Structures are given as structure tokens and as C-alpha cells.
Amino acid sequence: MKSIVIIGFGGFGREVDWLARECGRTVRGFLDDNATPGKKGNYTILGGLDTWSAYPDTELVVAIGNPRIRRKIVEKLVSQGVTDFATLIHPSVNMDETVDVGKGTMICAGSIATVDIAIGDHVILNLNVTVGHDDEIHDFVTVAPMVALSGNVTLEEGVEVGTGAAIRQGITMACGSMLGMGGILTKDSEANTIYVGSPAKPLKHLPEFI
Ligand SMILES: CC(C)(COP(=O)(O)OP(=O)(O)OC[C@H]1O[C@@H](n2cnc3c(N)ncnc32)[C@H](O)[C@@H]1OP(=O)(O)O)[C@@H](O)C(=O)NCCC(=O)NCCS
């Protein structure tokens, strides 16, 4: 199996290093424009993003929590010819064979996805997320730890859900919207809008996702 190069040497990037190793993969190192190349403890910074082609026999994974930044980087890499993105699913994740998972997606320890679920490309499901029946999680969604998604929930492209939030069954979060940590979402969200509280209400607008 190809070794892994992780894009983004932030806190989540280091968690993805652990995730990859737990998946039995070898991590070659990190690419990050804002880190100095060399050894940092147990980690190796290989260089900036544009050096990816120096590692031809690897798969990349973009380990950056912000959906807008993650999409920008993926689009740049794809435009430069990258096709090999790793899908990393921690061995403790419990999911039925009717769950589809796209490329470049990371599913962290303790998460559960039940049945008939579609999870897109470059999605992050962090620790202990529960995903209910018939949910649709589109590309570039980020779900923080301990989130509960009821059944028939749709998270459109670039949605972000904060730690410990919960979403009622049948709800759709529109493209680029966000639910803050601890929020309880009981109605569909509007695109590119942050919601907080219980029941969640709009707080402010975000830049357009598309
Ligand atoms: C919702 C969120 C994005 C808002 O961040 P922000 O734009 O910087 O907003 P601020 O911190 O300036 O807060 C604005 C107001 O909203 C309130 N607020 C912020 N987050 C809130 C939340 N999750 N629930 C309820 N109220 C919240 C603040 O108390 C503040 O209220 P005030 O104006 O009465 O003082 C952020 O607080 C959040 O929840 N982020 C998710 C964090 C997370 O889950 N990280 C996961 C890492 S793995």
C-alpha cells in the first residue's frame, strides 16, 4: 500500500498522522507552506505544498479542518494533476456495508455510521461522530467530535458542524453553513450562515462557499 503525505502540519494534521498509522499506513511526512522543512519531534516536514510531485508513490490527504481552505487546496492539487487521495477510516469505526465513503475522506476513531449513508470526498468526521440512516454528507464537510446526526439529514457541500452539536432528523444544512459547538439544529439552515444555540438561530454570515 502506498505511503501517505499529509497536507497541513496543524493540530488536526498531527491527529491524521496518528489516524493513518492506526490504519496501518506509513506516513512519509507533511507538506505545509507555513512550516520549516526538517524534523519536528516524531514528525517530518517535507516542504511546501508545491513539492508534492517529489513524492510520486504516495497518496495525499488534506488534513485542514476549515472546509473553504481545504477545498481551495484540493482544487489547486487537482489542477496540477493530483489524483491519488487517501481515504482513512479508523479501525474502530463501525459502519454497515451500505455506507459509501469518497476519496480523501477521514473518519476518526469511535465514529458510527449505520445504514444507507453517502459520505462524499474530502469529508472530515472527527472523533465519536454518529451518522444516522439515509444521511447524505457532501464533499468538503467538516464534522467536529461528538456530533450526533439523526436520520435523513443532509449536509451540503462545505458545511461545518461544531463539537457536541446535534441535528434533528430530516434537516438539510445548506452549502457552506455552520452550526456552532453545542448547537441543536431543528430547522433547515440557510447557505453560508453560522447558527448557534438551542434551538439554533443565525449568528452571522460567512463568505460564499461556491
Ligand atoms: C460559532 C462560532 C464559529 C462563532 O465564532 P466567532 O464567529 O468567533 O464568534 P464569537 O466568539 O465572536 O461569538 C459571538 C457571540 O456568539 C456567542 N457564541 C459563540 N459560539 C457560540 C456557541 N457555540 N453557542 C452559543 N453561543 C455562541 C458568543 O458568546 C458571542 O456572544 P455575545 O456577542 O453575546 O458575547 C464558534 O464559537 C464555534 O462554535 N466554533 C466551533 C468550534 C469547534 O467545534 N471546533 C472543533 C474543533 S475540532
mmCIF file of C-alpha atoms and ligand atoms in Angstrom:
data_model
loop_
_atom_site.group_PDB
_atom_site.id
_atom_site.type_symbol
_atom_site.label_atom_id
_atom_site.label_comp_id
_atom_site.label_asym_id
_atom_site.label_seq_id
_atom_site.Cartn_x
_atom_site.Cartn_y
_atom_site.Cartn_z
ATOM 1 C CA MET A 1 0.000 0.000 0.000
ATOM 2 C CA LYS A 2 1.267 3.493 -0.850
ATOM 3 C CA SER A 3 2.576 5.663 1.952
ATOM 4 C CA ILE A 4 0.792 8.859 2.946
ATOM 5 C CA VAL A 5 1.736 12.510 2.649
ATOM 6 C CA ILE A 6 -0.349 14.775 4.884
ATOM 7 C CA ILE A 7 -1.115 18.339 3.782
ATOM 8 C CA GLY A 8 -1.242 20.652 6.808
ATOM 9 C CA PHE A 9 1.011 20.433 9.852
ATOM 10 C CA GLY A 10 -1.572 21.756 12.307
ATOM 11 C CA GLY A 11 -3.170 20.005 15.276
ATOM 12 C CA PHE A 12 -5.571 18.080 13.074
ATOM 13 C CA GLY A 13 -2.759 17.171 10.679
ATOM 14 C CA ARG A 14 -0.913 15.515 13.561
ATOM 15 C CA GLU A 15 -4.116 13.682 14.525
ATOM 16 C CA VAL A 16 -4.373 12.433 10.950
ATOM 17 C CA ASP A 17 -0.776 11.191 11.213
ATOM 18 C CA TRP A 18 -1.989 9.007 14.112
ATOM 19 C CA LEU A 19 -5.135 8.035 12.170
ATOM 20 C CA ALA A 20 -3.053 6.940 9.174
ATOM 21 C CA ARG A 21 -0.724 4.870 11.361
ATOM 22 C CA GLU A 22 -3.731 3.281 13.130
ATOM 23 C CA CYS A 23 -4.977 2.367 9.629
ATOM 24 C CA GLY A 24 -1.704 0.502 9.090
ATOM 25 C CA ARG A 25 -0.309 3.113 6.705
ATOM 26 C CA THR A 26 3.180 4.588 6.660
ATOM 27 C CA VAL A 27 3.354 8.376 6.873
ATOM 28 C CA ARG A 28 6.094 9.847 4.686
ATOM 29 C CA GLY A 29 5.685 13.337 6.161
ATOM 30 C CA PHE A 30 3.867 16.661 5.938
ATOM 31 C CA LEU A 31 3.617 19.404 3.337
ATOM 32 C CA ASP A 32 2.898 22.859 4.714
ATOM 33 C CA ASP A 33 3.794 26.281 3.273
ATOM 34 C CA ASN A 34 3.947 27.730 6.796
ATOM 35 C CA ALA A 35 6.303 25.199 8.415
ATOM 36 C CA THR A 36 10.066 24.956 8.114
ATOM 37 C CA PRO A 37 11.216 21.708 6.466
ATOM 38 C CA GLY A 38 13.011 19.214 8.716
ATOM 39 C CA LYS A 39 12.318 17.026 11.741
ATOM 40 C CA LYS A 40 9.892 18.278 14.420
ATOM 41 C CA GLY A 41 9.903 15.642 17.170
ATOM 42 C CA ASN A 42 8.455 12.500 15.601
ATOM 43 C CA TYR A 43 7.203 14.379 12.529
ATOM 44 C CA THR A 44 8.913 15.207 9.251
ATOM 45 C CA ILE A 45 8.078 18.384 7.347
ATOM 46 C CA LEU A 46 8.961 17.590 3.763
ATOM 47 C CA GLY A 47 8.414 21.058 2.278
ATOM 48 C CA GLY A 48 5.758 23.329 0.852
ATOM 49 C CA LEU A 49 2.606 22.280 -0.983
ATOM 50 C CA ASP A 50 4.173 22.720 -4.417
ATOM 51 C CA THR A 51 6.726 19.977 -3.722
ATOM 52 C CA TRP A 52 4.079 17.217 -3.813
ATOM 53 C CA SER A 53 5.352 15.844 -7.130
ATOM 54 C CA ALA A 54 8.645 14.851 -5.442
ATOM 55 C CA TYR A 55 6.675 12.015 -3.759
ATOM 56 C CA PRO A 56 5.157 10.117 -6.706
ATOM 57 C CA ASP A 57 4.411 6.808 -4.954
ATOM 58 C CA THR A 58 2.287 8.289 -2.208
ATOM 59 C CA GLU A 59 -1.329 9.203 -1.563
ATOM 60 C CA LEU A 60 -2.159 12.684 -0.316
ATOM 61 C CA VAL A 61 -4.671 13.670 2.329
ATOM 62 C CA VAL A 62 -5.633 17.280 3.040
ATOM 63 C CA ALA A 63 -5.915 17.474 6.848
ATOM 64 C CA ILE A 64 -7.179 21.019 7.250
ATOM 65 C CA GLY A 65 -10.413 21.469 9.205
ATOM 66 C CA ASN A 66 -11.672 24.647 7.519
ATOM 67 C CA PRO A 67 -13.799 23.495 4.546
ATOM 68 C CA ARG A 68 -13.076 26.623 2.458
ATOM 69 C CA ILE A 69 -9.298 26.292 2.813
ATOM 70 C CA ARG A 70 -9.447 22.508 2.310
ATOM 71 C CA ARG A 71 -11.392 22.899 -0.927
ATOM 72 C CA LYS A 72 -9.010 25.580 -2.237
ATOM 73 C CA ILE A 73 -6.018 23.299 -1.639
ATOM 74 C CA VAL A 74 -7.696 20.224 -3.148
ATOM 75 C CA GLU A 75 -8.695 22.223 -6.240
ATOM 76 C CA LYS A 76 -5.135 23.504 -6.627
ATOM 77 C CA LEU A 77 -3.701 19.993 -6.325
ATOM 78 C CA VAL A 78 -6.244 18.545 -8.769
ATOM 79 C CA SER A 79 -5.496 21.326 -11.280
ATOM 80 C CA GLN A 80 -1.815 20.294 -11.032
ATOM 81 C CA GLY A 81 -2.688 16.663 -11.813
ATOM 82 C CA VAL A 82 -3.046 15.017 -8.381
ATOM 83 C CA THR A 83 -5.447 12.061 -8.471
ATOM 84 C CA ASP A 84 -4.274 9.892 -5.571
ATOM 85 C CA PHE A 85 -6.047 10.964 -2.390
ATOM 86 C CA ALA A 86 -6.158 8.563 0.564
ATOM 87 C CA THR A 87 -9.359 7.582 2.324
ATOM 88 C CA LEU A 88 -8.620 6.923 6.016
ATOM 89 C CA ILE A 89 -11.174 5.140 8.202
ATOM 90 C CA HIS A 90 -10.047 4.296 11.734
ATOM 91 C CA PRO A 91 -10.322 0.553 12.504
ATOM 92 C CA SER A 92 -12.674 1.296 15.426
ATOM 93 C CA VAL A 93 -15.249 2.925 13.112
ATOM 94 C CA ASN A 94 -18.417 0.861 12.938
ATOM 95 C CA MET A 95 -20.403 1.130 9.719
ATOM 96 C CA ASP A 96 -22.593 -1.019 7.513
ATOM 97 C CA GLU A 97 -21.572 -2.068 4.002
ATOM 98 C CA THR A 98 -24.307 0.252 2.679
ATOM 99 C CA VAL A 99 -22.238 3.280 3.680
ATOM 100 C CA ASP A 100 -20.341 4.822 0.728
ATOM 101 C CA VAL A 101 -17.229 6.850 1.507
ATOM 102 C CA GLY A 102 -15.452 9.085 -1.036
ATOM 103 C CA LYS A 103 -11.783 9.728 -1.703
ATOM 104 C CA GLY A 104 -9.705 11.943 0.562
ATOM 105 C CA THR A 105 -12.181 11.442 3.413
ATOM 106 C CA MET A 106 -11.017 10.968 7.014
ATOM 107 C CA ILE A 107 -13.200 9.179 9.596
ATOM 108 C CA CYS A 108 -11.706 9.276 13.088
ATOM 109 C CA ALA A 109 -11.807 6.835 15.988
ATOM 110 C CA GLY A 110 -15.107 5.882 17.587
ATOM 111 C CA SER A 111 -17.447 7.126 14.873
ATOM 112 C CA ILE A 112 -20.514 5.103 13.878
ATOM 113 C CA ALA A 113 -22.420 5.286 10.585
ATOM 114 C CA THR A 114 -25.436 2.976 10.382
ATOM 115 C CA VAL A 115 -27.108 2.188 7.041
ATOM 116 C CA ASP A 116 -27.712 3.650 3.550
ATOM 117 C CA ILE A 117 -25.428 6.640 4.028
ATOM 118 C CA ALA A 118 -23.489 8.591 1.403
ATOM 119 C CA ILE A 119 -20.305 10.325 2.513
ATOM 120 C CA GLY A 120 -18.573 12.400 -0.179
ATOM 121 C CA ASP A 121 -14.986 13.339 -0.998
ATOM 122 C CA HIS A 122 -12.596 15.203 1.345
ATOM 123 C CA VAL A 123 -15.005 14.966 4.263
ATOM 124 C CA ILE A 124 -13.811 15.009 7.890
ATOM 125 C CA LEU A 125 -15.781 13.099 10.513
ATOM 126 C CA ASN A 126 -13.840 13.693 13.718
ATOM 127 C CA LEU A 127 -13.875 11.531 16.893
ATOM 128 C CA ASN A 128 -17.098 9.832 18.074
ATOM 129 C CA VAL A 129 -19.477 11.196 15.458
ATOM 130 C CA THR A 130 -22.750 9.297 14.959
ATOM 131 C CA VAL A 131 -24.316 9.314 11.497
ATOM 132 C CA GLY A 132 -27.903 8.103 11.133
ATOM 133 C CA HIS A 133 -29.700 6.169 8.383
ATOM 134 C CA ASP A 134 -30.042 7.761 4.933
ATOM 135 C CA ASP A 135 -27.823 10.726 5.758
ATOM 136 C CA GLU A 136 -26.041 12.493 2.901
ATOM 137 C CA ILE A 137 -22.754 14.184 3.704
ATOM 138 C CA HIS A 138 -21.492 16.064 0.667
ATOM 139 C CA ASP A 139 -17.922 16.951 -0.338
ATOM 140 C CA PHE A 140 -15.744 19.121 1.959
ATOM 141 C CA VAL A 141 -17.986 18.804 5.019
ATOM 142 C CA THR A 142 -16.253 19.027 8.425
ATOM 143 C CA VAL A 143 -17.905 17.441 11.472
ATOM 144 C CA ALA A 144 -16.234 18.029 14.862
ATOM 145 C CA PRO A 145 -16.056 15.475 17.735
ATOM 146 C CA MET A 146 -19.166 14.137 19.496
ATOM 147 C CA VAL A 147 -21.695 15.359 16.930
ATOM 148 C CA ALA A 148 -24.986 13.458 16.549
ATOM 149 C CA LEU A 149 -26.607 13.467 13.116
ATOM 150 C CA SER A 150 -30.130 11.995 13.179
ATOM 151 C CA GLY A 151 -31.518 10.041 10.215
ATOM 152 C CA ASN A 152 -32.307 11.641 6.826
ATOM 153 C CA VAL A 153 -30.028 14.603 7.472
ATOM 154 C CA THR A 154 -28.297 16.265 4.511
ATOM 155 C CA LEU A 155 -25.122 18.299 4.957
ATOM 156 C CA GLU A 156 -24.465 20.091 1.692
ATOM 157 C CA GLU A 157 -21.017 20.944 0.367
ATOM 158 C CA GLY A 158 -18.684 22.762 2.775
ATOM 159 C CA VAL A 159 -20.937 22.557 5.843
ATOM 160 C CA GLU A 160 -19.223 22.658 9.243
ATOM 161 C CA VAL A 161 -20.689 21.268 12.478
ATOM 162 C CA GLY A 162 -19.070 22.209 15.816
ATOM 163 C CA THR A 163 -18.202 19.938 18.729
ATOM 164 C CA GLY A 164 -21.107 18.282 20.514
ATOM 165 C CA ALA A 165 -23.821 19.663 18.226
ATOM 166 C CA ALA A 166 -26.937 17.700 17.255
ATOM 167 C CA ILE A 167 -29.178 17.839 14.186
ATOM 168 C CA ARG A 168 -32.827 16.816 14.087
ATOM 169 C CA GLN A 169 -33.992 14.163 11.625
ATOM 170 C CA GLY A 170 -34.820 15.265 8.077
ATOM 171 C CA ILE A 171 -32.920 18.561 8.303
ATOM 172 C CA THR A 172 -30.809 19.978 5.469
ATOM 173 C CA MET A 173 -27.873 22.268 6.164
ATOM 174 C CA ALA A 174 -27.347 24.361 3.046
ATOM 175 C CA CYS A 175 -23.988 24.770 1.314
ATOM 176 C CA GLY A 176 -21.302 26.493 3.391
ATOM 177 C CA SER A 177 -23.413 26.889 6.525
ATOM 178 C CA MET A 178 -22.154 26.152 10.036
ATOM 179 C CA LEU A 179 -23.626 25.011 13.346
ATOM 180 C CA GLY A 180 -21.578 26.199 16.359
ATOM 181 C CA MET A 181 -20.396 23.879 19.127
ATOM 182 C CA GLY A 182 -23.202 22.553 21.301
ATOM 183 C CA GLY A 183 -25.897 23.792 18.904
ATOM 184 C CA ILE A 184 -29.198 21.969 18.378
ATOM 185 C CA LEU A 185 -30.461 22.466 14.836
ATOM 186 C CA THR A 186 -34.210 21.959 14.436
ATOM 187 C CA LYS A 187 -34.809 23.754 11.092
ATOM 188 C CA ASP A 188 -33.031 23.825 7.737
ATOM 189 C CA SER A 189 -30.117 26.264 7.657
ATOM 190 C CA GLU A 190 -29.503 28.944 5.040
ATOM 191 C CA ALA A 191 -26.339 28.833 2.947
ATOM 192 C CA ASN A 192 -23.147 30.461 4.269
ATOM 193 C CA THR A 193 -24.683 31.310 7.637
ATOM 194 C CA ILE A 194 -23.475 30.413 11.172
ATOM 195 C CA TYR A 195 -26.101 29.164 13.637
ATOM 196 C CA VAL A 196 -25.666 28.815 17.416
ATOM 197 C CA GLY A 197 -27.724 27.814 20.437
ATOM 198 C CA SER A 198 -30.647 25.549 21.251
ATOM 199 C CA PRO A 199 -32.760 25.791 19.198
ATOM 200 C CA ALA A 200 -30.091 27.189 16.884
ATOM 201 C CA LYS A 201 -30.562 30.696 15.454
ATOM 202 C CA PRO A 202 -28.499 32.599 12.868
ATOM 203 C CA LEU A 203 -25.458 34.394 14.318
ATOM 204 C CA LYS A 204 -23.645 35.821 11.286
ATOM 205 C CA HIS A 205 -22.798 35.261 7.632
ATOM 206 C CA LEU A 206 -19.761 33.527 6.180
ATOM 207 C CA PRO A 207 -18.103 34.139 2.788
ATOM 208 C CA GLU A 208 -19.786 32.290 -0.113
ATOM 209 C CA PHE A 209 -18.651 28.673 -0.302
ATOM 210 C CA ILE A 210 -19.285 28.483 -4.047
HETATM 211 C C1 LIG B 1 -19.983 29.582 16.328
HETATM 212 C C2 LIG B 1 -18.563 30.047 16.248
HETATM 213 C C3 LIG B 1 -17.980 29.738 14.852
HETATM 214 C C4 LIG B 1 -18.560 31.561 16.458
HETATM 215 O O1 LIG B 1 -17.257 32.033 16.496
HETATM 216 P P1 LIG B 1 -16.997 33.607 16.265
HETATM 217 O O2 LIG B 1 -17.523 33.999 14.915
HETATM 218 O O3 LIG B 1 -15.547 33.864 16.550
HETATM 219 O O4 LIG B 1 -17.957 34.292 17.303
HETATM 220 P P2 LIG B 1 -17.616 34.937 18.725
HETATM 221 O O5 LIG B 1 -16.739 34.049 19.535
HETATM 222 O O6 LIG B 1 -17.172 36.342 18.458
HETATM 223 O O7 LIG B 1 -19.032 34.967 19.426
HETATM 224 C C5 LIG B 1 -20.080 35.815 19.019
HETATM 225 C C6 LIG B 1 -21.223 35.620 20.004
HETATM 226 O O8 LIG B 1 -21.773 34.310 19.837
HETATM 227 C C7 LIG B 1 -21.665 33.548 21.057
HETATM 228 N N1 LIG B 1 -21.296 32.192 20.695
HETATM 229 C C8 LIG B 1 -20.191 31.789 20.046
HETATM 230 N N2 LIG B 1 -20.212 30.469 19.843
HETATM 231 C C9 LIG B 1 -21.346 30.023 20.399
HETATM 232 C C10 LIG B 1 -21.911 28.739 20.521
HETATM 233 N N3 LIG B 1 -21.301 27.671 20.018
HETATM 234 N N4 LIG B 1 -23.098 28.624 21.127
HETATM 235 C C11 LIG B 1 -23.724 29.717 21.636
HETATM 236 N N5 LIG B 1 -23.241 30.978 21.543
HETATM 237 C C12 LIG B 1 -22.047 31.106 20.933
HETATM 238 C C13 LIG B 1 -20.575 34.251 21.865
HETATM 239 O O9 LIG B 1 -20.721 34.018 23.238
HETATM 240 C C14 LIG B 1 -20.807 35.702 21.472
HETATM 241 O O10 LIG B 1 -21.926 36.173 22.182
HETATM 242 P P3 LIG B 1 -22.017 37.728 22.677
HETATM 243 O O11 LIG B 1 -21.984 38.547 21.400
HETATM 244 O O12 LIG B 1 -23.315 37.779 23.395
HETATM 245 O O13 LIG B 1 -20.801 37.931 23.509
HETATM 246 C C15 LIG B 1 -17.638 29.351 17.308
HETATM 247 O O14 LIG B 1 -17.864 29.847 18.621
HETATM 248 C C16 LIG B 1 -17.820 27.849 17.337
HETATM 249 O O15 LIG B 1 -18.732 27.288 17.927
HETATM 250 N N6 LIG B 1 -16.861 27.174 16.653
HETATM 251 C C17 LIG B 1 -16.814 25.742 16.575
HETATM 252 C C18 LIG B 1 -15.664 25.239 17.453
HETATM 253 C C19 LIG B 1 -15.476 23.765 17.290
HETATM 254 O O16 LIG B 1 -16.399 22.997 17.385
HETATM 255 N N7 LIG B 1 -14.248 23.377 16.984
HETATM 256 C C20 LIG B 1 -13.961 21.994 16.698
HETATM 257 C C21 LIG B 1 -12.515 21.775 16.612
HETATM 258 S S1 LIG B 1 -12.175 20.064 16.306
#
